[in-house]
Short mmCIF file of C-alpha atoms in Angstrom, two decimals:
data_model
loop_
_atom_site.label_atom_id
_atom_site.label_comp_id
_atom_site.label_asym_id
_atom_site.label_seq_id
_atom_site.Cartn_x
_atom_site.Cartn_y
_atom_site.Cartn_z
CA UNK A 290 -97.87 326.78 68.55
CA UNK A 291 -100.84 325.74 70.68
CA UNK A 292 -102.52 322.30 70.76
CA UNK A 293 -106.01 321.05 71.30
CA UNK A 294 -107.89 318.01 71.98
CA UNK A 295 -110.53 316.10 69.79
CA UNK A 296 -112.31 312.93 69.87
CA UNK A 297 -112.83 312.33 66.02
CA UNK A 298 -110.49 312.71 63.08
CA UNK A 299 -110.81 315.99 61.24
CA UNK A 300 -113.65 316.99 63.42
CA UNK A 301 -115.00 320.42 62.47
CA UNK A 302 -115.54 322.07 66.08
CA UNK A 303 -113.17 321.72 69.00
CA UNK A 304 -114.05 322.57 72.44
CA UNK A 305 -112.12 323.02 75.52
CA UNK A 306 -108.53 324.28 76.37
CA UNK A 307 -105.62 324.94 74.35
CA UNK A 308 -102.27 323.70 75.64
CA UNK A 309 -98.68 325.15 75.26
CA UNK A 310 -97.08 321.83 74.05
CA UNK A 311 -98.04 318.62 72.59
CA UNK A 312 -96.93 316.73 75.71
CA UNK A 313 -99.17 318.69 78.13
CA UNK A 314 -102.18 318.27 75.54
CA UNK A 315 -101.51 314.47 75.52
CA UNK A 316 -101.14 314.17 79.26
CA UNK A 317 -104.38 316.42 79.81
CA UNK A 318 -106.40 314.27 77.32
CA UNK A 319 -105.40 310.94 78.56
CA UNK A 320 -106.32 312.09 82.36
CA UNK A 321 -109.68 313.57 81.06
CA UNK A 322 -110.59 310.36 79.01
CA UNK A 323 -109.67 308.06 81.88
CA UNK A 324 -111.90 310.12 84.15
CA UNK A 325 -114.63 310.11 81.64
CA UNK A 326 -114.38 306.36 81.14
CA UNK A 327 -114.64 305.60 84.97
CA UNK A 328 -118.51 306.58 84.36
CA UNK A 329 -118.64 307.34 88.14
CA UNK A 330 -120.39 310.54 87.39
CA UNK A 331 -122.49 311.46 84.34
CA UNK A 332 -120.70 314.83 83.57
CA UNK A 333 -121.43 316.27 80.27
CA UNK A 334 -118.74 316.72 77.89
CA UNK A 335 -115.19 315.47 77.49
CA UNK A 336 -112.65 318.23 76.29
CA UNK A 337 -115.50 320.55 76.72
CA UNK A 338 -117.52 318.92 74.24
CA UNK A 339 -121.38 318.74 75.34
CA UNK A 340 -122.14 316.09 72.80
CA UNK A 341 -120.41 313.22 74.61
CA UNK A 342 -121.46 312.01 78.15
CA UNK A 343 -119.73 309.39 80.08
CA UNK A 344 -122.79 307.14 80.13
CA UNK A 345 -122.63 306.85 76.40
CA UNK A 346 -119.62 304.75 75.70
CA UNK A 347 -115.95 304.35 76.70
CA UNK A 348 -113.48 306.28 74.64
CA UNK A 349 -110.46 304.34 73.35
CA UNK A 350 -108.55 307.00 71.42
CA UNK A 351 -108.50 310.83 71.04
CA UNK A 352 -106.57 313.19 68.96
CA UNK A 353 -104.16 316.06 69.77
CA UNK A 354 -104.36 318.68 67.15
CA UNK A 355 -102.29 321.81 66.33
CA UNK A 356 -104.32 324.80 67.08
CA UNK A 357 -103.30 327.43 64.41
CA UNK A 358 -104.72 330.75 64.80
CA UNK A 359 -105.09 332.81 61.53
CA UNK A 360 -102.82 335.94 60.97
CA UNK A 361 -104.26 339.05 59.73
CA UNK A 362 -102.21 340.16 56.56
CA UNK A 363 -102.33 343.82 57.18
CA UNK A 364 -100.14 344.63 54.14
CA UNK A 365 -102.49 342.82 51.75
CA UNK A 366 -105.39 344.66 53.54
CA UNK A 367 -103.64 347.89 53.16
CA UNK A 368 -103.05 347.24 49.37
CA UNK A 369 -106.63 346.36 48.91
CA UNK A 370 -107.81 349.48 50.76
CA UNK A 371 -105.84 351.91 48.71
CA UNK A 372 -106.67 350.11 45.43
CA UNK A 373 -110.42 350.11 46.40
CA UNK A 374 -110.32 353.71 47.45
CA UNK A 375 -108.41 354.63 44.17
CA UNK A 376 -111.11 352.67 42.11
CA UNK A 377 -113.90 354.34 44.21
CA UNK A 378 -112.52 357.86 43.36
CA UNK A 379 -111.96 357.06 39.72
CA UNK A 380 -115.60 355.54 39.44
CA UNK A 381 -116.92 359.04 41.28
CA UNK A 382 -114.77 361.55 39.54
CA UNK A 383 -113.38 360.08 36.38
CA UNK A 384 -109.90 360.49 35.01
CA UNK A 385 -109.01 363.34 37.15
CA UNK A 386 -108.56 360.73 40.02
CA UNK A 387 -107.07 358.05 37.84
CA UNK A 388 -103.59 358.18 39.57
CA UNK A 389 -104.84 358.71 42.88
CA UNK A 390 -102.69 356.65 45.36
CA UNK A 391 -100.96 354.69 42.38
CA UNK A 392 -97.78 356.12 43.74
CA UNK A 393 -97.71 354.61 47.19
CA UNK A 394 -94.39 353.55 48.38
CA UNK A 395 -93.72 350.21 50.05
CA UNK A 396 -92.84 352.20 53.20
CA UNK A 397 -96.20 353.85 53.19
CA UNK A 398 -98.02 350.77 52.46
CA UNK A 399 -96.16 349.13 55.35
CA UNK A 400 -97.06 352.03 57.67
CA UNK A 401 -100.84 352.03 56.81
CA UNK A 402 -100.74 348.05 57.30
CA UNK A 403 -99.04 348.33 60.58
CA UNK A 404 -101.83 350.98 61.70
CA UNK A 405 -104.60 348.84 60.56
CA UNK A 406 -103.12 345.71 62.53
CA UNK A 407 -102.82 347.98 65.43
CA UNK A 408 -106.32 349.16 65.35
CA UNK A 409 -107.43 345.39 65.19
CA UNK A 410 -105.25 344.79 68.19
CA UNK A 411 -106.44 347.74 70.17
CA UNK A 412 -110.15 347.05 69.56
CA UNK A 413 -109.82 343.41 70.28
CA UNK A 414 -110.55 342.42 66.78
CA UNK A 415 -107.70 339.99 66.08
CA UNK A 416 -108.97 336.50 65.29
CA UNK A 417 -110.28 334.63 68.40
CA UNK A 418 -110.75 331.17 66.45
CA UNK A 419 -108.28 328.66 65.16
CA UNK A 420 -108.25 325.88 62.69
CA UNK A 421 -106.98 322.38 63.10
CA UNK A 422 -103.38 321.64 61.76
CA UNK A 423 -101.70 318.49 62.04
CA UNK A 424 -103.25 315.57 64.08
CA UNK A 425 -102.04 312.73 66.06
CA UNK A 426 -104.15 309.91 67.33
CA UNK A 427 -103.53 308.66 70.75
CA UNK A 428 -104.52 304.97 71.36
CA UNK A 429 -105.32 304.94 75.22
CA UNK A 430 -104.78 300.99 75.41
CA UNK A 431 -101.14 301.04 73.87
CA UNK A 432 -100.27 304.75 74.30
CA UNK A 433 -99.32 304.50 70.56
CA UNK A 434 -99.08 307.95 68.76
CA UNK A 435 -100.16 307.75 65.09
CA UNK A 436 -99.97 310.79 62.69
CA UNK A 437 -103.08 311.34 60.84
CA UNK A 438 -102.55 311.96 57.25
#
């Protein structure tokens, strides 16, 4: 599990780094916000978000969120691929192709799925995005951690 930082509850886009632990994310977030709030320099962005500037306002809270990277369900992809190919053959060639690929074993489907997954990995096509999971609000004044429901 990785963690990221945000400035708003349920924000749609997150910028900046990901952290290996909640504690590292919280520590980095606290440090960045305190530096940001000093206002000594007008650097663009906190947590890499270009929408916020240190001259705009002090930040009083931030969010640590679980960064969940989607996984490719290669078995389902393999099943959909063979079903689509079977349907295509039936559509093009009629009843003579009706049983094509209908006798695929679980082992064959798993093997095809593994091959597809490996192709995505080899060609660097695995998801490079993530979605936010559980969120915890960090209040800078009190240090209180409040789970967001």
